Amino acid sequence: MRCLFIIMTLFISALQAQTELIASDELVLAGELRDAALKDGTGYEILESLTTEVGPRMGGSPGDAKAVIWAKKKFESLGFDRVITEPVNFPKWDRLNESARVISPFPQNLTITALGGSIATPEGGLTAKVVEFSTLAELMEVPDNSLNGAIAYISNRMERTRDGSGYGPAVAARSGGANAAASKGASAVLIRSIGTDSDRLPHTGMMRYVDDITKIPAAALSNPDADLLSSMLRRTDEVTLNLLLSVGFVGKATSYNVIGDIVGTERPEEYIVIGGHLDSWDLGTGAVDDGAGCAITMAAATLIKQSGLKPKRTIRVVLYANEEQGLYGARAYHEAHKAEMKRHIIGAESDFGAGRVYRFSSRVKPGALGAIDQINQVLAPLGISRGDNNAGGGPDLIPMRAAGMAVATLHQDGTDYFDLHHTANDTLDKVDPEALKQNIAAYAVFAYLSAQHPGDFGFDLGLENQQEN
Ligand SMILES: [Zn+2]
């Protein structure tokens, strides 16, 4: 019996050396950390503070500047060992005024919002006939310059799914609708909001012009207003609408990535990178996008520190600047830390609201899959299952993932996420404090065990890079 035990022990330690496993006492500590996180209110307090004391914080706005000061102070008051700010430059876009009104044959106001990056309409607005297309593809099929100055209206509705997979196909109308419409001779583009709700609140979000195509104004109708416009167009194809957008780029802005470190005891120069993006759109208070991600990761690192655990590697929380308008903070972070990118051991960003985590996926070298399975064992009691080894990691990790960094995704239930995303309804009351705690527990376990993992997770895996939606 004793002999068998010794053989078993030798076998297990040989296996551990071979596949670089995390020590089992660390798994026990991580389990205690997880259970403590489920009873801790720090994350919700952080989110309540951000949405109350700062609120909307569109990149380059006064709210954004306030958010940077808030984040710095919050990291300090939470007891982080080191707080760093790094500048991020980008063009500043502003929204002053926006409205839409059907002039004839059924005069009514419509609820719209300009898409981020849009140019303005002429003063007093632009009045033209509306032509509906059921999809972006349908718009692209009509002959070039055939719309004669009409407003192109793209009416397809995004599909509701748990994993957010309805977003990718639908969002093409937002990002590229103006270019397609302009090439067909339209004077403006209106889209049905990229959202799953039935609230009379439009969803904003970034659009982008391409060179060599005329720039035309672009806006989104709330879902009920899109229905209304389609109903009018079922009665007649002579619907005239006035669209007024007083928006546009106004010079340059500087914001900051705000970084909080819990410095590692044995490998302080190696980083486990978690975080969210500090900016939001201007319409809501950015509770789910992405105040939640900031709060979840700040609270997870705080809990590790406060529990007295000693992470061997540095746990770094990065609050990225201006994700919404084009990953500006993420690109600036990558640029500033290029030389030490290989010391970024693994990363995960929380940027999909505050719904419960249900799956854990990774993108690591094969030799690290054993450690990932161990992390998953500690996550499993939270209702989290093991996903595949092709994780995206989150939008702000795109530049670092492309550079070779290993990543993980803690997949959140996003069933309701696109009811709120980029709308005035993105407010604190939509966040379930218990679900937030479950997220924090998951991030704390992931970050702590990744810091204690004796091996690495691989770098430059040579896998094909995928685009995050
Ligand atoms: Zn976001």
Coordinates of C-alpha atoms and ligand atoms in Angstrom, one line a residue:
M1 CA 0.0 0.0 0.0
R2 CA 2.7 2.4 1.1
C3 CA 4.8 1.4 -1.9
L4 CA 1.9 2.1 -4.2
F5 CA 1.5 5.5 -2.6
I6 CA 5.2 6.4 -3.2
I7 CA 5.0 5.2 -6.8
M8 CA 1.8 7.3 -7.3
T9 CA 3.4 10.3 -5.8
L10 CA 6.5 10.0 -8.0
F11 CA 4.2 9.5 -11.0
I12 CA 2.2 12.6 -10.2
S13 CA 5.3 14.8 -9.7
A14 CA 6.8 13.6 -12.9
L15 CA 3.6 14.4 -14.7
Q16 CA 3.5 17.9 -13.0
A17 CA 7.0 18.6 -14.2
Q18 CA 6.2 17.5 -17.7
T19 CA 3.0 19.5 -18.2
E20 CA 3.8 22.3 -15.8
L21 CA 0.9 22.1 -13.4
I22 CA -0.1 24.5 -10.6
A23 CA 0.6 23.3 -7.1
S24 CA -2.5 21.8 -5.5
D25 CA -2.3 23.9 -2.3
E26 CA -2.7 27.0 -4.6
L27 CA -5.9 25.5 -6.0
V28 CA -7.2 25.3 -2.5
L29 CA -6.3 28.9 -1.8
A30 CA -7.9 29.9 -5.1
G31 CA -11.1 28.1 -4.0
E32 CA -11.2 30.1 -0.8
L33 CA -10.6 33.3 -2.7
R34 CA -13.5 32.4 -5.0
D35 CA -15.9 31.8 -2.1
A36 CA -14.8 35.0 -0.4
A37 CA -15.5 37.0 -3.6
L38 CA -19.0 35.7 -3.7
K39 CA -19.6 37.5 -0.3
D40 CA -17.8 40.7 -1.2
G41 CA -19.5 43.9 -2.3
T42 CA -16.3 45.8 -3.5
G43 CA -17.1 45.4 -7.2
Y44 CA -20.6 46.9 -7.0
E45 CA -19.3 49.8 -4.8
I46 CA -16.7 50.6 -7.5
L47 CA -19.3 50.5 -10.3
E48 CA -21.7 52.6 -8.3
S49 CA -19.0 55.1 -7.7
L50 CA -18.0 55.3 -11.3
T51 CA -21.5 55.7 -12.7
T52 CA -22.5 58.2 -10.0
E53 CA -19.4 60.4 -9.7
V54 CA -18.4 60.3 -13.3
G55 CA -21.2 58.9 -15.5
P56 CA -20.9 59.2 -19.3
R57 CA -17.3 59.3 -20.4
M58 CA -17.0 59.4 -24.2
G59 CA -13.4 59.5 -25.4
G60 CA -12.1 63.1 -25.2
S61 CA -15.1 64.5 -23.3
P62 CA -14.9 66.2 -19.9
G63 CA -16.4 63.0 -18.5
D64 CA -13.5 61.0 -19.9
A65 CA -11.0 63.3 -18.2
K66 CA -12.9 62.9 -14.9
A67 CA -12.9 59.2 -15.3
V68 CA -9.1 59.1 -15.5
I69 CA -8.8 61.1 -12.3
W70 CA -11.4 58.8 -10.7
A71 CA -9.6 55.6 -11.8
K72 CA -6.3 56.8 -10.5
K73 CA -7.7 57.7 -7.1
K74 CA -9.8 54.5 -6.9
F75 CA -6.7 52.3 -7.6
E76 CA -4.9 54.2 -4.9
S77 CA -7.7 53.9 -2.3
L78 CA -8.1 50.2 -3.1
G79 CA -4.4 49.6 -2.1
F80 CA -2.8 48.8 -5.4
D81 CA 1.0 48.8 -5.2
R82 CA 1.5 50.9 -8.2
V83 CA -0.7 53.2 -10.3
I84 CA 0.4 54.4 -13.8
T85 CA -1.2 56.6 -16.4
E86 CA -0.1 56.5 -20.0
P87 CA -1.2 59.0 -22.7
V88 CA -3.5 58.0 -25.6
N89 CA -4.1 60.4 -28.5
F90 CA -7.0 60.3 -30.9
P91 CA -9.3 62.6 -32.9
K92 CA -12.1 64.1 -30.8
W93 CA -15.7 63.5 -32.0
D94 CA -18.6 65.6 -30.6
R95 CA -22.3 65.3 -30.5
L96 CA -24.3 68.5 -30.1
N97 CA -27.8 68.0 -31.4
E98 CA -29.7 65.4 -33.4
S99 CA -33.3 64.9 -34.6
A100 CA -35.4 63.4 -37.3
R101 CA -38.9 64.1 -38.5
V102 CA -41.1 62.6 -41.2
I103 CA -42.3 65.6 -43.2
S104 CA -44.8 63.7 -45.4
P105 CA -47.1 62.0 -45.8
F106 CA -47.4 61.1 -42.0
P107 CA -45.6 63.9 -40.1
Q108 CA -44.1 62.5 -36.9
N109 CA -40.9 62.9 -35.0
L110 CA -38.6 59.8 -35.0
T111 CA -36.1 58.9 -32.2
I112 CA -32.6 58.7 -33.7
T113 CA -29.0 59.1 -32.7
A114 CA -25.9 59.9 -34.8
L115 CA -23.4 57.1 -35.3
G116 CA -20.0 57.9 -33.8
G117 CA -17.7 59.4 -36.4
S118 CA -20.5 60.7 -38.6
I119 CA -20.3 64.1 -40.3
A120 CA -23.0 66.7 -39.7
T121 CA -25.9 67.4 -42.0
P122 CA -26.2 70.9 -43.4
E123 CA -27.7 73.5 -40.9
G124 CA -31.4 73.0 -40.6
G125 CA -31.0 69.4 -41.6
L126 CA -31.2 67.4 -44.8
T127 CA -34.6 66.7 -46.3
A128 CA -35.0 63.8 -48.8
K129 CA -37.1 60.8 -49.7
V130 CA -36.4 57.5 -47.9
V131 CA -35.6 54.3 -49.7
E132 CA -35.7 51.1 -47.5
F133 CA -33.4 48.1 -47.9
S134 CA -34.0 45.0 -45.8
T135 CA -30.3 44.4 -45.5
L136 CA -26.9 46.0 -46.3
A137 CA -26.4 43.3 -48.9
E138 CA -29.6 44.4 -50.7
L139 CA -28.4 48.0 -50.7
M140 CA -25.1 46.9 -52.2
E141 CA -26.9 45.2 -55.1
V142 CA -28.6 48.3 -56.6
P143 CA -26.7 50.2 -59.4
D144 CA -24.2 52.8 -58.4
N145 CA -25.5 56.4 -58.2
S146 CA -29.1 55.2 -58.6
L147 CA -30.4 56.6 -55.3
N148 CA -30.4 60.3 -56.5
G149 CA -29.9 61.9 -53.1
A150 CA -32.4 59.8 -51.2
I151 CA -31.8 58.7 -47.6
A152 CA -31.0 55.0 -47.6
Y153 CA -32.6 53.1 -44.8
I154 CA -31.4 49.7 -43.7
S155 CA -34.0 47.9 -41.7
N156 CA -32.8 44.5 -40.6
R157 CA -33.0 43.6 -36.9
M158 CA -30.2 42.0 -34.9
E159 CA -30.8 38.5 -33.5
R160 CA -30.7 37.9 -29.7
T161 CA -28.2 35.2 -28.6
R162 CA -26.4 34.3 -25.3
D163 CA -22.9 34.7 -26.8
G164 CA -23.6 37.9 -28.8
S165 CA -23.1 36.2 -32.1
G166 CA -26.0 38.1 -33.6
Y167 CA -23.9 41.3 -33.4
G168 CA -21.2 40.6 -36.0
P169 CA -23.5 40.1 -39.0
A170 CA -25.8 43.0 -38.0
V171 CA -23.1 45.6 -37.2
A172 CA -21.8 45.7 -40.7
A173 CA -24.7 48.0 -41.5
R174 CA -23.5 50.4 -38.9
S175 CA -19.8 50.4 -39.7
G176 CA -20.1 50.3 -43.5
G177 CA -23.7 51.4 -44.3
A178 CA -22.7 55.0 -45.0
N179 CA -20.0 53.9 -47.6
A180 CA -22.4 51.5 -49.3
A181 CA -25.2 54.1 -49.4
A182 CA -23.0 56.9 -50.6
S183 CA -21.7 54.8 -53.5
K184 CA -25.3 54.3 -54.6
G185 CA -25.9 58.0 -54.6
A186 CA -27.6 58.5 -51.2
S187 CA -27.4 61.7 -49.3
A188 CA -27.5 60.1 -45.9
V189 CA -27.9 56.6 -44.3
L190 CA -30.3 55.6 -41.5
I191 CA -30.1 52.2 -39.9
R192 CA -32.2 50.3 -37.5
S193 CA -30.3 50.3 -34.2
I194 CA -28.0 47.4 -33.7
G195 CA -29.8 46.2 -30.6
T196 CA -32.3 43.6 -29.4
D197 CA -34.7 45.8 -27.3
S198 CA -38.0 47.4 -28.0
D199 CA -37.3 50.6 -26.1
R200 CA -37.6 53.9 -27.8
L201 CA -33.9 54.5 -27.4
P202 CA -31.5 54.4 -30.3
H203 CA -28.1 52.6 -30.1
T204 CA -25.0 54.6 -31.1
G205 CA -21.7 53.1 -32.0
M206 CA -18.8 53.8 -34.3
M207 CA -19.0 54.0 -38.1
R208 CA -16.1 54.5 -40.5
Y209 CA -15.7 56.3 -43.8
V210 CA -13.4 54.9 -46.4
D211 CA -11.3 57.0 -48.7
D212 CA -12.6 57.9 -52.2
I213 CA -16.2 57.6 -51.2
T214 CA -18.3 60.7 -50.5
K215 CA -18.9 61.1 -46.7
I216 CA -22.6 61.2 -45.9
P217 CA -24.3 61.6 -42.4
A218 CA -25.2 58.4 -40.6
A219 CA -27.7 57.8 -37.8
A220 CA -29.6 54.9 -36.1
L221 CA -33.4 54.8 -35.4
S222 CA -34.6 53.1 -32.2
N223 CA -36.2 49.8 -32.9
P224 CA -39.8 51.0 -32.5
D225 CA -39.1 54.0 -34.8
A226 CA -37.6 51.7 -37.4
D227 CA -40.8 49.7 -37.3
L228 CA -42.8 52.9 -37.7
L229 CA -40.8 54.0 -40.7
S230 CA -41.1 50.6 -42.3
S231 CA -44.9 50.8 -41.7
M232 CA -45.1 54.1 -43.5
L233 CA -43.0 52.7 -46.4
R234 CA -45.4 49.8 -46.7
R235 CA -48.1 52.3 -47.5
T236 CA -46.1 54.5 -50.0
D237 CA -42.7 54.8 -51.3
E238 CA -43.0 58.6 -51.1
V239 CA -41.9 59.2 -47.5
T240 CA -39.9 62.4 -47.0
L241 CA -37.8 62.9 -43.9
N242 CA -35.7 65.7 -42.4
L243 CA -32.5 64.5 -40.6
L244 CA -30.5 66.9 -38.5
L245 CA -27.2 65.9 -37.1
S246 CA -25.0 68.5 -35.4
V247 CA -21.9 66.3 -34.8
G248 CA -18.4 65.8 -36.1
F249 CA -14.7 65.7 -35.4
V250 CA -13.3 68.8 -33.6
G251 CA -9.5 68.6 -33.3
K252 CA -7.5 66.2 -31.2
A253 CA -7.8 64.8 -27.7
T254 CA -5.5 63.1 -25.2
S255 CA -6.8 60.6 -22.7
Y256 CA -5.0 58.0 -20.6
N257 CA -4.8 54.3 -20.0
V258 CA -4.9 53.9 -16.2
I259 CA -3.0 50.9 -14.9
G260 CA -3.1 49.4 -11.4
D261 CA -0.5 46.8 -10.4
I262 CA -0.5 44.2 -7.5
V263 CA 3.3 43.6 -7.7
G264 CA 4.4 40.0 -7.8
T265 CA 6.6 38.6 -5.1
E266 CA 8.8 36.3 -7.2
R267 CA 8.4 37.4 -10.8
P268 CA 7.4 41.1 -10.5
E269 CA 8.5 41.8 -14.1
E270 CA 6.0 39.3 -15.5
Y271 CA 2.3 40.4 -16.0
I272 CA -1.1 38.8 -15.8
V273 CA -3.2 41.4 -17.6
I274 CA -6.8 41.8 -16.8
G275 CA -9.0 44.9 -17.3
G276 CA -11.8 46.7 -19.2
H277 CA -12.2 49.9 -21.0
L278 CA -12.7 53.1 -19.1
D279 CA -14.5 55.1 -21.8
S280 CA -18.2 54.7 -22.6
W281 CA -20.6 56.2 -25.1
D282 CA -22.2 59.5 -24.1
L283 CA -25.9 58.4 -24.0
G284 CA -25.9 56.3 -20.8
T285 CA -23.7 56.1 -17.7
G286 CA -21.7 53.2 -19.2
A287 CA -22.6 50.7 -16.4
V288 CA -22.6 47.6 -18.5
D289 CA -20.3 48.9 -21.2
D290 CA -17.8 48.9 -19.7
G291 CA -18.0 50.1 -16.1
A292 CA -18.8 46.5 -15.2
G293 CA -15.5 45.2 -16.8
C294 CA -13.5 47.9 -14.9
A295 CA -15.2 47.1 -11.6
I296 CA -15.0 43.3 -12.0
T297 CA -11.2 43.3 -12.7
M298 CA -10.4 46.1 -10.2
A299 CA -12.3 44.2 -7.5
A300 CA -10.8 40.8 -8.4
A301 CA -7.2 42.2 -8.0
T302 CA -8.2 44.0 -4.8
L303 CA -9.6 40.8 -3.3
I304 CA -6.3 39.0 -4.0
K305 CA -4.4 41.7 -2.3
Q306 CA -6.7 42.1 0.7
S307 CA -6.9 38.3 1.3
G308 CA -3.2 38.3 2.0
L309 CA -2.3 36.0 -0.9
K310 CA 1.1 36.7 -2.5
P311 CA 0.8 36.5 -6.3
K312 CA 4.2 35.5 -7.7
R313 CA 3.7 37.4 -10.9
T314 CA 2.4 41.0 -11.1
I315 CA -1.4 41.2 -11.5
R316 CA -2.0 44.2 -13.8
V317 CA -5.4 45.8 -14.2
V318 CA -5.5 48.0 -17.4
L319 CA -8.4 50.4 -17.9
Y320 CA -8.0 51.2 -21.6
A321 CA -8.8 54.6 -23.0
N322 CA -11.2 55.1 -25.9
E323 CA -12.0 51.5 -26.9
E324 CA -15.3 52.6 -28.5
Q325 CA -13.9 54.8 -31.2
G326 CA -11.2 52.4 -32.4
L327 CA -9.2 50.6 -29.7
Y328 CA -7.0 53.7 -29.2
G329 CA -6.0 52.8 -25.6
A330 CA -5.3 49.1 -26.6
R331 CA -3.0 50.2 -29.4
A332 CA -1.2 52.7 -27.3
Y333 CA -0.6 50.2 -24.6
H334 CA 0.8 47.7 -27.0
E335 CA 3.0 50.3 -28.6
A336 CA 4.3 51.5 -25.2
H337 CA 5.0 48.0 -24.0
K338 CA 6.2 46.4 -27.2
A339 CA 9.7 45.6 -25.8
E340 CA 8.3 43.7 -22.9
M341 CA 5.4 42.1 -24.6
K342 CA 6.9 38.6 -23.9
R343 CA 6.6 39.3 -20.2
H344 CA 2.8 39.6 -20.6
I345 CA 2.1 36.1 -19.7
I346 CA -1.6 35.9 -20.3
G347 CA -4.5 38.4 -20.6
A348 CA -8.3 38.5 -20.3
E349 CA -10.6 41.5 -20.8
S350 CA -14.1 41.9 -19.4
D351 CA -16.1 43.8 -22.0
F352 CA -19.4 42.1 -22.4
G353 CA -21.5 43.5 -19.6
A354 CA -22.2 42.0 -16.2
G355 CA -24.0 38.7 -17.0
R356 CA -22.8 35.5 -15.3
V357 CA -19.7 33.8 -16.7
Y358 CA -20.7 30.4 -18.1
R359 CA -17.6 29.3 -20.1
F360 CA -13.9 29.6 -19.8
S361 CA -11.8 29.4 -23.0
S362 CA -8.1 29.8 -23.6
R363 CA -5.6 30.4 -26.3
V364 CA -2.4 28.9 -24.9
K365 CA 0.4 26.5 -25.9
P366 CA -0.6 22.8 -25.7
G367 CA 1.8 22.2 -22.7
A368 CA -0.2 24.8 -20.6
L369 CA -3.6 23.1 -21.2
G370 CA -3.1 21.1 -18.0
A371 CA -2.9 24.3 -16.0
I372 CA -5.9 25.8 -17.8
D373 CA -7.8 22.6 -16.8
Q374 CA -6.8 23.2 -13.2
I375 CA -8.0 26.8 -13.3
N376 CA -11.2 25.5 -14.8
Q377 CA -11.6 23.0 -11.9
V378 CA -11.7 25.9 -9.5
L379 CA -14.1 27.9 -11.7
A380 CA -16.5 25.0 -12.2
P381 CA -18.4 25.5 -8.9
L382 CA -19.3 28.9 -10.3
G383 CA -21.3 27.2 -13.1
I384 CA -18.4 27.7 -15.6
S385 CA -17.7 25.0 -18.2
R386 CA -14.5 24.5 -20.2
G387 CA -14.4 26.1 -23.7
D388 CA -12.1 25.6 -26.6
N389 CA -8.4 26.8 -27.1
N390 CA -9.1 29.6 -29.5
A391 CA -10.2 32.4 -27.2
G392 CA -10.4 36.0 -28.4
G393 CA -9.5 37.5 -25.0
G394 CA -11.5 40.7 -25.5
P395 CA -11.4 43.7 -27.9
D396 CA -8.6 45.6 -26.2
L397 CA -6.4 42.5 -26.3
I398 CA -6.5 42.3 -30.1
P399 CA -3.2 44.1 -30.6
M400 CA -1.4 42.1 -27.9
R401 CA -3.0 38.8 -29.0
A402 CA -1.8 39.5 -32.5
A403 CA 1.6 40.2 -31.2
G404 CA 1.6 36.7 -29.6
M405 CA 0.3 37.0 -26.1
A406 CA -1.7 34.1 -24.6
V407 CA -5.3 35.0 -23.8
A408 CA -8.3 33.6 -22.0
T409 CA -12.0 34.6 -22.3
L410 CA -14.4 34.3 -19.4
H411 CA -17.6 34.2 -21.5
Q412 CA -20.5 36.1 -20.0
D413 CA -24.2 35.6 -20.6
G414 CA -25.0 38.3 -23.1
T415 CA -28.6 37.5 -23.6
D416 CA -29.7 41.0 -22.5
Y417 CA -26.5 42.9 -23.3
F418 CA -27.7 44.3 -26.7
D419 CA -30.9 45.6 -25.1
L420 CA -28.7 48.2 -23.4
H421 CA -25.4 48.4 -25.4
H422 CA -24.6 52.0 -26.5
T423 CA -28.0 53.4 -25.3
A424 CA -29.2 55.8 -22.7
N425 CA -30.5 52.7 -20.9
D426 CA -27.0 51.6 -20.0
T427 CA -27.3 52.4 -16.3
L428 CA -26.5 50.8 -12.9
D429 CA -29.9 49.4 -12.2
K430 CA -29.4 46.9 -15.1
V431 CA -26.5 45.2 -13.2
D432 CA -27.3 42.3 -10.9
P433 CA -25.0 42.6 -7.9
E434 CA -24.9 38.8 -7.5
A435 CA -23.9 38.2 -11.1
L436 CA -21.2 40.8 -10.7
K437 CA -19.8 38.9 -7.7
Q438 CA -19.7 35.7 -9.7
N439 CA -17.7 37.5 -12.4
I440 CA -15.3 38.9 -9.8
A441 CA -14.8 35.4 -8.3
A442 CA -14.0 34.0 -11.7
Y443 CA -11.5 36.8 -12.5
A444 CA -9.8 36.5 -9.1
V445 CA -9.3 32.8 -9.6
F446 CA -8.1 33.2 -13.1
A447 CA -5.6 36.0 -12.3
Y448 CA -4.3 34.4 -9.1
L449 CA -3.7 30.9 -10.5
S450 CA -2.2 32.3 -13.7
A451 CA 0.2 34.3 -11.4
Q452 CA 1.1 31.1 -9.5
H453 CA 1.5 28.8 -12.5
P454 CA 5.1 27.7 -12.5
G455 CA 5.3 27.6 -16.3
D456 CA 4.2 30.1 -19.0
F457 CA 1.2 29.9 -21.3
G458 CA 3.2 30.2 -24.5
F459 CA 3.9 33.2 -26.8
D460 CA 3.5 33.6 -30.5
L461 CA 1.5 30.4 -30.9
G462 CA 1.5 30.6 -34.6
L463 CA -2.2 30.2 -34.6
E464 CA -4.3 32.1 -37.1
N465 CA -5.5 35.4 -35.6
Q466 CA -9.2 35.9 -35.4
Q467 CA -11.1 39.1 -35.2
E468 CA -13.1 39.7 -32.1
N469 CA -16.7 41.0 -32.7
Ligands
ZN1 ZN -17.3 47.8 -24.5

